[in-house]
XYZ file of C-alpha atoms in Angstrom:
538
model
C 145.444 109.445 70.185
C 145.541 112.825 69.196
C 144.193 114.955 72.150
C 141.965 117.203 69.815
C 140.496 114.243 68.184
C 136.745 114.260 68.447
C 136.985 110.371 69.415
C 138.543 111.605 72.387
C 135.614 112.859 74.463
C 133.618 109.821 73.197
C 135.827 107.368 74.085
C 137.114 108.609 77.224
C 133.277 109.213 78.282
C 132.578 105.303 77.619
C 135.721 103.902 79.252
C 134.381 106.240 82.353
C 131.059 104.420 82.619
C 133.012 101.099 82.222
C 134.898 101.939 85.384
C 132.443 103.790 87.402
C 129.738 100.924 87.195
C 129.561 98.018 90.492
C 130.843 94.986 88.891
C 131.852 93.136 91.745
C 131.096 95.715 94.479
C 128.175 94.025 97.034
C 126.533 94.543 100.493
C 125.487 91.474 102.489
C 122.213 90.848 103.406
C 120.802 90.932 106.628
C 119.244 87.558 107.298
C 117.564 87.699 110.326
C 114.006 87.295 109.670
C 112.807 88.388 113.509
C 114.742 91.608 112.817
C 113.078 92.146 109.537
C 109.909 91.484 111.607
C 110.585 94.272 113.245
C 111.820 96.587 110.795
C 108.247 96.171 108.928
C 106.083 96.361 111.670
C 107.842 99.435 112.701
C 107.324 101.476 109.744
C 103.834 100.183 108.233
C 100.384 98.986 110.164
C 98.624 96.100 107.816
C 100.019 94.698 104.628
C 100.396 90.980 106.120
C 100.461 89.928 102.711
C 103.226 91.963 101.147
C 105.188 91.226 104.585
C 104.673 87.677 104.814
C 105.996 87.394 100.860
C 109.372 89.280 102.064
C 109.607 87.137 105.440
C 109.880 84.263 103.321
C 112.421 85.389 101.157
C 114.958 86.371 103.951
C 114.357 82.513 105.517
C 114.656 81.171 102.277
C 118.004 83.219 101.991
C 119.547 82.190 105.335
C 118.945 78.718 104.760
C 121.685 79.154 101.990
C 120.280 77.438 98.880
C 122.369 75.760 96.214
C 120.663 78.511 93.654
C 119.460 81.880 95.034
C 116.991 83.624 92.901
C 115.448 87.159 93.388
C 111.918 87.881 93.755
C 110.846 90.366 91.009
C 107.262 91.423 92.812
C 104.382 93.902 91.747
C 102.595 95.410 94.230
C 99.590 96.969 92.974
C 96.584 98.938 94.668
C 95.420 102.266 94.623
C 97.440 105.588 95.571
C 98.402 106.166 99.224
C 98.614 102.779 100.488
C 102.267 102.891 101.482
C 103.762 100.943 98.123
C 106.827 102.591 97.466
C 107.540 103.553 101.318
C 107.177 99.306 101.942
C 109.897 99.250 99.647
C 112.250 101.535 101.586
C 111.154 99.275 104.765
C 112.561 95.869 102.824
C 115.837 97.566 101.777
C 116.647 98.744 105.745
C 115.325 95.435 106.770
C 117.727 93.390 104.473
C 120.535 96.325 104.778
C 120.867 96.899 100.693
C 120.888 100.091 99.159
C 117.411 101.532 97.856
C 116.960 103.142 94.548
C 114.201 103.955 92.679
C 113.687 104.954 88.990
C 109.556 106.878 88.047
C 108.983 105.445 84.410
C 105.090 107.143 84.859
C 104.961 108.904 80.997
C 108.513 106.988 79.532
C 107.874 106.720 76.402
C 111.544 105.809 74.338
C 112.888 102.790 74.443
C 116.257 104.268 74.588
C 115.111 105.660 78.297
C 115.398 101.600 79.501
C 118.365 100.599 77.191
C 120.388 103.905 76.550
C 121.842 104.934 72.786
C 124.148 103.902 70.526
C 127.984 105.525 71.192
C 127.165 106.877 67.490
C 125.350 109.680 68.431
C 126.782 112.634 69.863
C 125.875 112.753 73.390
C 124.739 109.261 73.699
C 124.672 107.778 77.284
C 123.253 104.762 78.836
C 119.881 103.930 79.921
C 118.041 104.503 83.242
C 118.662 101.096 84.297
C 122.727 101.339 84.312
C 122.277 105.110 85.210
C 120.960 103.926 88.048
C 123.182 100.964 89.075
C 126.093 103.149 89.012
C 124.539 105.676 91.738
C 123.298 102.496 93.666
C 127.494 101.624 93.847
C 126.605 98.109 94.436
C 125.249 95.117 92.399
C 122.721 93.991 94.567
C 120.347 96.866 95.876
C 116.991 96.873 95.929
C 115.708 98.208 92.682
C 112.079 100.238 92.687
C 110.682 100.153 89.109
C 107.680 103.055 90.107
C 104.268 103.716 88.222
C 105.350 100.524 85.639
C 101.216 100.762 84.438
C 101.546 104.399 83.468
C 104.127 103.769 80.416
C 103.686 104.914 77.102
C 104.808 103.931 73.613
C 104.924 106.067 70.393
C 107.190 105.843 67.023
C 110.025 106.028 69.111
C 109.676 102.430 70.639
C 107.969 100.772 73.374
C 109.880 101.056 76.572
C 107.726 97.986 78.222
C 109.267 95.722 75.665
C 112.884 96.669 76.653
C 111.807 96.136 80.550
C 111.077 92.414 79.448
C 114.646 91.561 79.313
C 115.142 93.476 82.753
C 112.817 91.663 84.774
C 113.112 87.898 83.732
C 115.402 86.110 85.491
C 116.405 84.173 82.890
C 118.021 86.860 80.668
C 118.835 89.305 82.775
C 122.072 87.887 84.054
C 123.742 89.244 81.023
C 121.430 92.472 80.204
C 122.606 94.814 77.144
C 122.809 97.878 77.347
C 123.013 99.774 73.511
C 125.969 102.575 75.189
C 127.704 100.069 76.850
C 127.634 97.253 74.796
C 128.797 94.679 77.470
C 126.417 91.847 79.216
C 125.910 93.174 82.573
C 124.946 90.857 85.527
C 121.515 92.206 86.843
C 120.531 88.789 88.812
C 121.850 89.495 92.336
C 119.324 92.832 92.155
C 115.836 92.599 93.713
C 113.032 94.379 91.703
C 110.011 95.843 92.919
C 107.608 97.372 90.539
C 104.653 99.341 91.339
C 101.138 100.113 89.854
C 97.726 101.096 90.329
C 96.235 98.232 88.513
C 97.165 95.374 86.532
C 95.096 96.732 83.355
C 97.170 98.450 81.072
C 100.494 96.459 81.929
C 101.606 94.133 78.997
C 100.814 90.412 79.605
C 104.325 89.438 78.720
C 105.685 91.436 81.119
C 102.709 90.953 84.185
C 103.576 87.036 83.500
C 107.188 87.826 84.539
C 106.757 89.284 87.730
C 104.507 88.274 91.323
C 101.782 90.100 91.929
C 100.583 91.258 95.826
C 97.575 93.292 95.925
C 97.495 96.137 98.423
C 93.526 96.142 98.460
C 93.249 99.537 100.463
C 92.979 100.355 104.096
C 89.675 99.591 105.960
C 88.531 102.093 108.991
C 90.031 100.497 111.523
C 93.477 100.181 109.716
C 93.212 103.766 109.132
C 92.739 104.533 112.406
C 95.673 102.635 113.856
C 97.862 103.748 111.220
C 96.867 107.621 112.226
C 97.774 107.117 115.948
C 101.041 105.305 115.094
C 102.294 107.581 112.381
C 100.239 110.292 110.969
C 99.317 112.273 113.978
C 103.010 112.537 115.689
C 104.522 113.119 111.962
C 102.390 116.438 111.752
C 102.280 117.091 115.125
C 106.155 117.803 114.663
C 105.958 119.026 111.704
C 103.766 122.326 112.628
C 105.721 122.692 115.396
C 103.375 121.302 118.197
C 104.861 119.401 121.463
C 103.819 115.986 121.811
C 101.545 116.297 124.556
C 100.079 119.412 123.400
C 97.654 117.948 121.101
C 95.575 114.733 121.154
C 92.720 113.913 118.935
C 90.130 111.624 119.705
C 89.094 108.172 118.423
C 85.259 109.672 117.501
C 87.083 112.958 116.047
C 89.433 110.702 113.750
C 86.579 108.040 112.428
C 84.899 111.908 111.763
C 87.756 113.203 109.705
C 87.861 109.546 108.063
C 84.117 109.270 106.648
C 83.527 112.881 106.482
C 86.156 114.360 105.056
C 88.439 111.750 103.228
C 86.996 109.553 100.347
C 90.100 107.541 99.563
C 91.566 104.030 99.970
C 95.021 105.468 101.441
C 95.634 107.731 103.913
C 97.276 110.620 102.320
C 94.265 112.691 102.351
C 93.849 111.678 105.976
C 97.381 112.995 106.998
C 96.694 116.204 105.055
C 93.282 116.828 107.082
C 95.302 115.987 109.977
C 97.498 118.713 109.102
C 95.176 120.508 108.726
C 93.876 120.783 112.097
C 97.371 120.963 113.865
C 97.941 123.938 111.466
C 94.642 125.452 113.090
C 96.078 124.772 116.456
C 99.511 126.350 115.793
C 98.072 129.560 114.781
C 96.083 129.905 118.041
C 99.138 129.457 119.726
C 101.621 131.351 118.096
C 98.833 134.394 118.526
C 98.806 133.222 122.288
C 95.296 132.387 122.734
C 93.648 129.740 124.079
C 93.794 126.172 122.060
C 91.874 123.213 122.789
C 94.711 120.352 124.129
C 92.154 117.738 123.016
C 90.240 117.882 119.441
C 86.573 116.099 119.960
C 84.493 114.863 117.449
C 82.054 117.725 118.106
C 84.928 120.658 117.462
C 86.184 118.734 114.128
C 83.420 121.090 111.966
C 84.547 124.057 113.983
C 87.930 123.773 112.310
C 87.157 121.951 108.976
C 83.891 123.360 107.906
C 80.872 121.261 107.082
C 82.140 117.690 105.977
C 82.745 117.179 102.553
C 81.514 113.133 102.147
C 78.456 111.544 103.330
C 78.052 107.744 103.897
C 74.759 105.931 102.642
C 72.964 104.407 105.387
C 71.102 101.169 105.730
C 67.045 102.001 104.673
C 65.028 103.289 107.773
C 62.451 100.567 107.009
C 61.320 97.571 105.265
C 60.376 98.474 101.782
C 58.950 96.773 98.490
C 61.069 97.009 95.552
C 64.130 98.236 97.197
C 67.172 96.002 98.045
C 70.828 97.169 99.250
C 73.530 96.064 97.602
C 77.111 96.298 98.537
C 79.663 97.567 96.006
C 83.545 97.421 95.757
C 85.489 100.284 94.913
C 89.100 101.310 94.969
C 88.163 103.974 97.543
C 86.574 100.675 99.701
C 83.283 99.421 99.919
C 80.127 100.940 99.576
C 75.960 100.145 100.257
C 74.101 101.095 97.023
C 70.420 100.749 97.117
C 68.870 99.202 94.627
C 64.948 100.419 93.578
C 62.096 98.699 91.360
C 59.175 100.447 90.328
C 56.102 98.900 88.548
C 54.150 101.295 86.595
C 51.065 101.091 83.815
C 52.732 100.621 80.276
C 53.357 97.903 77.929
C 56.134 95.485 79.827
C 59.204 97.688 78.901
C 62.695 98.013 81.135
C 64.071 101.101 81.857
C 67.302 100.577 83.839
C 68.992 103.978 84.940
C 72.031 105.574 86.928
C 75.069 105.128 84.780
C 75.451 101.578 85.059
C 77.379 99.574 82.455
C 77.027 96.872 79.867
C 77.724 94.265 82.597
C 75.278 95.592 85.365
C 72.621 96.019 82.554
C 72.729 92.122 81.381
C 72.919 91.555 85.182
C 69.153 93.040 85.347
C 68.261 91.257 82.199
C 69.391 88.040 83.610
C 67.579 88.493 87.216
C 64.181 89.193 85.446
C 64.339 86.173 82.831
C 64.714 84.484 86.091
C 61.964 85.933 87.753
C 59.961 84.878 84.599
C 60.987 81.403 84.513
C 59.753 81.033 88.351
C 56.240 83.078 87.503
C 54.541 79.520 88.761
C 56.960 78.954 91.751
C 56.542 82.798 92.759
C 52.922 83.520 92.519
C 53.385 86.117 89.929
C 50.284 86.773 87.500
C 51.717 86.343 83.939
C 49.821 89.122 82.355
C 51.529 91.461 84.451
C 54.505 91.296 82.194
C 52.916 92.751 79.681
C 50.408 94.858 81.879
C 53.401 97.142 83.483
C 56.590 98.984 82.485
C 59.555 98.100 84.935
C 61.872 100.974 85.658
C 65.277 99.889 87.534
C 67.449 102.713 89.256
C 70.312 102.641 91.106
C 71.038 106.466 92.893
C 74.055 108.310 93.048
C 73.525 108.795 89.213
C 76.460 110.949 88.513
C 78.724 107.826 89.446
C 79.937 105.156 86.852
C 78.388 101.443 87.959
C 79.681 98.308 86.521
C 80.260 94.694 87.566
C 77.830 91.368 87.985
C 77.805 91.094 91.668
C 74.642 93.156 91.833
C 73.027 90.272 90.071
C 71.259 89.148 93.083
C 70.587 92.437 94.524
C 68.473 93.202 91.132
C 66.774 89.707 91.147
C 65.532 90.835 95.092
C 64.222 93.767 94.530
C 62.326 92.634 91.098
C 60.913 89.976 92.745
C 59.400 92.158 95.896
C 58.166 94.552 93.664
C 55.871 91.409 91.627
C 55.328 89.612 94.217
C 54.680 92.566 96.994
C 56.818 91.388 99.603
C 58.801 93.727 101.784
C 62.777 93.837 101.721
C 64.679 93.500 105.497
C 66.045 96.844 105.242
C 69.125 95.541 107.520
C 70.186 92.972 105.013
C 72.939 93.340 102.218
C 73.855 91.261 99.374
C 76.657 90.539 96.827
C 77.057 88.121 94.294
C 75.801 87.278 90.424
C 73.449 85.373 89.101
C 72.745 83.081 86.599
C 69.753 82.215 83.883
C 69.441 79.546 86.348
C 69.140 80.891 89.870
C 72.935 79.798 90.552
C 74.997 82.121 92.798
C 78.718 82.653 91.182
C 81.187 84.091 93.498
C 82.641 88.010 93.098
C 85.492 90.085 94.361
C 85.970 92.567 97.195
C 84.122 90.653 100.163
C 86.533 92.000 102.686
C 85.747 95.616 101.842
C 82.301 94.612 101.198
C 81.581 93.597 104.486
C 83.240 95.969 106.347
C 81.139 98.741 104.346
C 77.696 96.896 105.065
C 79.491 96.708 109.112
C 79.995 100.138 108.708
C 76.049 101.354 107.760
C 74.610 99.472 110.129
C 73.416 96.147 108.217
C 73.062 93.335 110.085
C 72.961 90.774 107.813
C 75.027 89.989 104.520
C 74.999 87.851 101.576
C 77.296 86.250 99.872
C 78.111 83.615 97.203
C 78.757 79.819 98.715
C 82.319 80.095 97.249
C 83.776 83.437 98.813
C 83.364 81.546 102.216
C 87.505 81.272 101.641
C 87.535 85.130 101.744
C 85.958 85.201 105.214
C 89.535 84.589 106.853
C 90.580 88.337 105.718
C 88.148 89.920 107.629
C 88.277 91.239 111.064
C 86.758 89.361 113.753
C 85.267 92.349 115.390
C 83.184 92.746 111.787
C 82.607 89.042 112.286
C 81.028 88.436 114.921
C 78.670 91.758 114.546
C 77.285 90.646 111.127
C 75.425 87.459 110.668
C 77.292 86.233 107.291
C 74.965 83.777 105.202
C 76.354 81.674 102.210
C 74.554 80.695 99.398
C 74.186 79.078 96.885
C 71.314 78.999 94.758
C 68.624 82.436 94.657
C 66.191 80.580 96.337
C 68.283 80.738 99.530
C 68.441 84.851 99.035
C 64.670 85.066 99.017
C 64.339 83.080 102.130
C 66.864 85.491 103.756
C 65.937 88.864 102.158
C 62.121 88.984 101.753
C 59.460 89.072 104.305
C 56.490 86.964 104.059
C 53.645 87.975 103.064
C 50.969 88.498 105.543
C 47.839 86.032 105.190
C 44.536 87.429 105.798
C 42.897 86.583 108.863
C 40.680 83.289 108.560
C 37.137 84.554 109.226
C 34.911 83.340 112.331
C 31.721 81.087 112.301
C 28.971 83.514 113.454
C 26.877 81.664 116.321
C 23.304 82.559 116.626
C 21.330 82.154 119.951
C 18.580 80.100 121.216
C 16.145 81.665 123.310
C 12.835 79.928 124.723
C 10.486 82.468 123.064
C 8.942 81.361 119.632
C 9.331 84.114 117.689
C 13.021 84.712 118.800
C 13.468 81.548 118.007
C 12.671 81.470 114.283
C 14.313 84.455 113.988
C 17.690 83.132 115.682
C 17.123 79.878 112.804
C 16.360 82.420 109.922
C 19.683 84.135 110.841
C 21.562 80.717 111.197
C 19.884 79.196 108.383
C 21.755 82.122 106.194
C 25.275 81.680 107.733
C 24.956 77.700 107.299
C 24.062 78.188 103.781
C 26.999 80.261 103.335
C 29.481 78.430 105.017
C 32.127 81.457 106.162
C 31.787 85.005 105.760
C 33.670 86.161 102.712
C 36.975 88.207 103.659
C 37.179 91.630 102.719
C 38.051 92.449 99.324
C 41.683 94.282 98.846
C 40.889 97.866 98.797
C 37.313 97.610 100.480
């Protein structure tokens, strides 16, 4: 051709990509699963899940199968918990290459699949893009933030990943530049997200999900001593013995000053205080070679977070719930007041549509057991009800405070105290039935954490039990149930029967007159029978 043709540049450009893409070009996996047992351990505390899932792989791989497929796996959980750094750990344990493509705001299509050769300056997509600075066909591909794309006029990128991450297409993937089925098949995807929510079914159905739930206190702590403190240590220019910080000073910076389910925040406060320390040291004064709980304010100010602690004593009409959220668990006390009015409900502190038909389910309950219960019936319509739930400035939603509301309605009607050291989870039904909830490993650490010593759960989460720590085990008294009956046993304190009144005894004496009046006096209590207790109030 012509060398100042226009189809020069174009074509030349295309035969380029042709012959700079891995066709054939592979590394080979390393197949020893104790090594990769290593490797993982080494660079990340926790996660047995997400490590167990890649264990099997690699000793599903060295046994040599007639027909290898690759995992395409989604691990979702909140930010910080070590998702796309995992994925580094797999590709060193298994010796591929590691590459990683953000699609967080991708919003053309044409960013997945690439453009037509007809327009000027057309190239291929990411996916290819990235193959070709990979240099091999088989490296271990991270698809990040996969929850956080968009779509618009100019296509829906999610659509175009479909092909990408099936295993049954993408053997022969097209790309719109290239124009030439390109093996994709011998690559292992990871994807990544936050939560499972906005993600397409079609494409959530094509991939495995593992759930990083979110690191507990004592996962934090270990993962701090392992990694966080020497990574900041040397990075503010600190010697290794120079600086230690104690257990009591870390679980301070942890529930004082960091309200997260990572640790990202934690490894910035960290930072925060070896920064403090390298100052005093570059100025040559005096620094503290050990940080105590008791000096963390010094250097950090007053702490920013405050835990809710279990109730200082045994109330009516207040029950503690514990609550899941991606930050952890939490205790949320839950209070019932009976005032004068007309029998309305008044439920308040930002709670949601669910939580609300929660409450209107405990106290059709608590009506249909008025008999059962003691409960006058006229009080219904005698008092208004007003449910809160504190921390108003918080969003609340979910059924498992079902039970929690049914507790504290029926203490306040019946006027039985609460155990202020019990905790409860679960929701409830029309009929009294206990239906089983999410979260009971964060739950019960958080109710382990405030001090409860007692917690309630639904008769089905007893499989979730396994997942928590035996330490947290064998502290708190877990009780399953079943039906709400069971909860009141456990939760309420009986009510206190009066006293039975004593016979009055009169005596005899030999004298007449004290005599008949010692039979005038017994005559009277006879005729009585008992003395009459006290009225309530008297």
């Amino acid at each position: 051709m012509p060398p100042m043709s226009p189809e020069v540049g174009i074509i030349r450009t295309y035969i380029e990509w042709i012959l700079e893409l891995p066709w054939i070009e592979a590394t080979s996996d390393n197949l020893d699963v104790k090594h990769a047992s290593v490797v993982l351990d080494e660079f990340h505390y926790g996660l047995p899940r997400a490590k167990e899932r890649i264990l099997e792989y690699i000793a599903v791989r060295s046994l040599r199968p007639k027909r290898s497929r690759q995992p395409i796996l989604c691990f979702v959980g909140p930010p910080g918990t070590g998702k796309t750094s995992l994925g580094k750990s797999i590709a060193e344990a298994l010796g591929r290459k590691f590459v990683r493509i953000s699609l967080g705001g991708v919003r053309d299509e044409a960013e997945i699949r690439g453009h037509r050769r007809t327009y000027i300056g057309a190239l291929p997509g990411r996916i290819l893009q990235t193959m070709r600075r990979a240099n091999t066909v088989n490296p271990l591909f991270m698809l990040d933030e996969v929850d956080k794309i968009g779509n618009d006029f100019r296509g829906d990128p999610a659509s175009a990943l479909l092909e990408v991450l099936d295993p049954e297409q993408n053997f022969s993937f097209s790309d719109h530049y290239l124009e030439l089925p390109y093996d994709l098949s011998t690559v292992m995807f990871i994807t990544t997200a936050n939560t499972t929510a906005s993600i397409p079914p079609a494409l959530l159905d094509r991939m495995e999900l593992i759930e990083f739930p979110g690191y507990v206190e004592e996962e934090k702590l270990e993962i701090a001593r392992r990694f966080l403190i020497p990574r900041q240590v040397e990075e503010n220019g600190l010697g290794k013995d120079e600086v230690h910080i104690s257990d009591q000073a870390l679980k301070r910076l942890v529930r004082e000053y960091t309200y997260e389910a990572g640790v990202r925040n934690l490894e910035r406060e960290i930072g925060r205080v070896c920064r403090k320390i390298a100052r005093l040291k570059a100025e040559g004064k005096r620094f503290p070679n050990r940080v105590s709980a008791a000096s963390i304010e010094r250097f950090m100010g007053p702490p920013q977070f405050f835990n809710l602690e279990a109730e200082r004593e045994d109330e009516v009409g207040v029950a503690t719930a514990i609550a899941w959220t991606e930050n952890g668990g939490e205790i949320m006390p839950v209070e019932v007041l009976l005032m004068e009015g007309k029998g309305n409900i008044q439920i308040t502190g930002q709670i949601g549509n669910v939580m609300q038909e929660s409450a209107q389910a405990a106290f059709s309950y608590l009506k249909s057991r008025t008999r059962e219960l003691d409960v006058d019936p006229k009080l219904y319509d005698e008092v208004d009800i007003h449910i809160h739930i504190p921390e108003g400035a918080i969003p609340k939603d979910g059924p498992s405070a079902g039970i929690t509301i049914g507790t504290a309605l029926i203490s306040a009607f019946t006027d039985r105290k609460v155990r202020k050291d019990v905790g409860m989870t679960g929701e409830i039904t029309l009929r009294g039935r206990i239906l089983p909830i999410g979260g009971v490993r964060e739950k019960v650490l958080a109710a382990h954490r405030a001090g409860l010593k007692t917690v309630v759960i639904p008769q089905r989460n007893k499989k979730d039990l396994i997942d928590i720590p035996k330490r947290a085990r064998n502290e708190v008294r877990i009780v399953t149930v079943e039906r709400m009956e069971e909860v009141l046993d456990v939760a309420l304190i009986e009510k206190k029967k009066p006293p039975k009144p004593r016979r009055t005894q009169t005596k005899r004496t030999k004298s007449s007159s004290n005599s008949t009046s010692g039979e005038s006096r017994s005559e009277r209590t006879d005729h009585h029978g008992e003395v009459p207790p006290l009225q309530p109030g008297a």
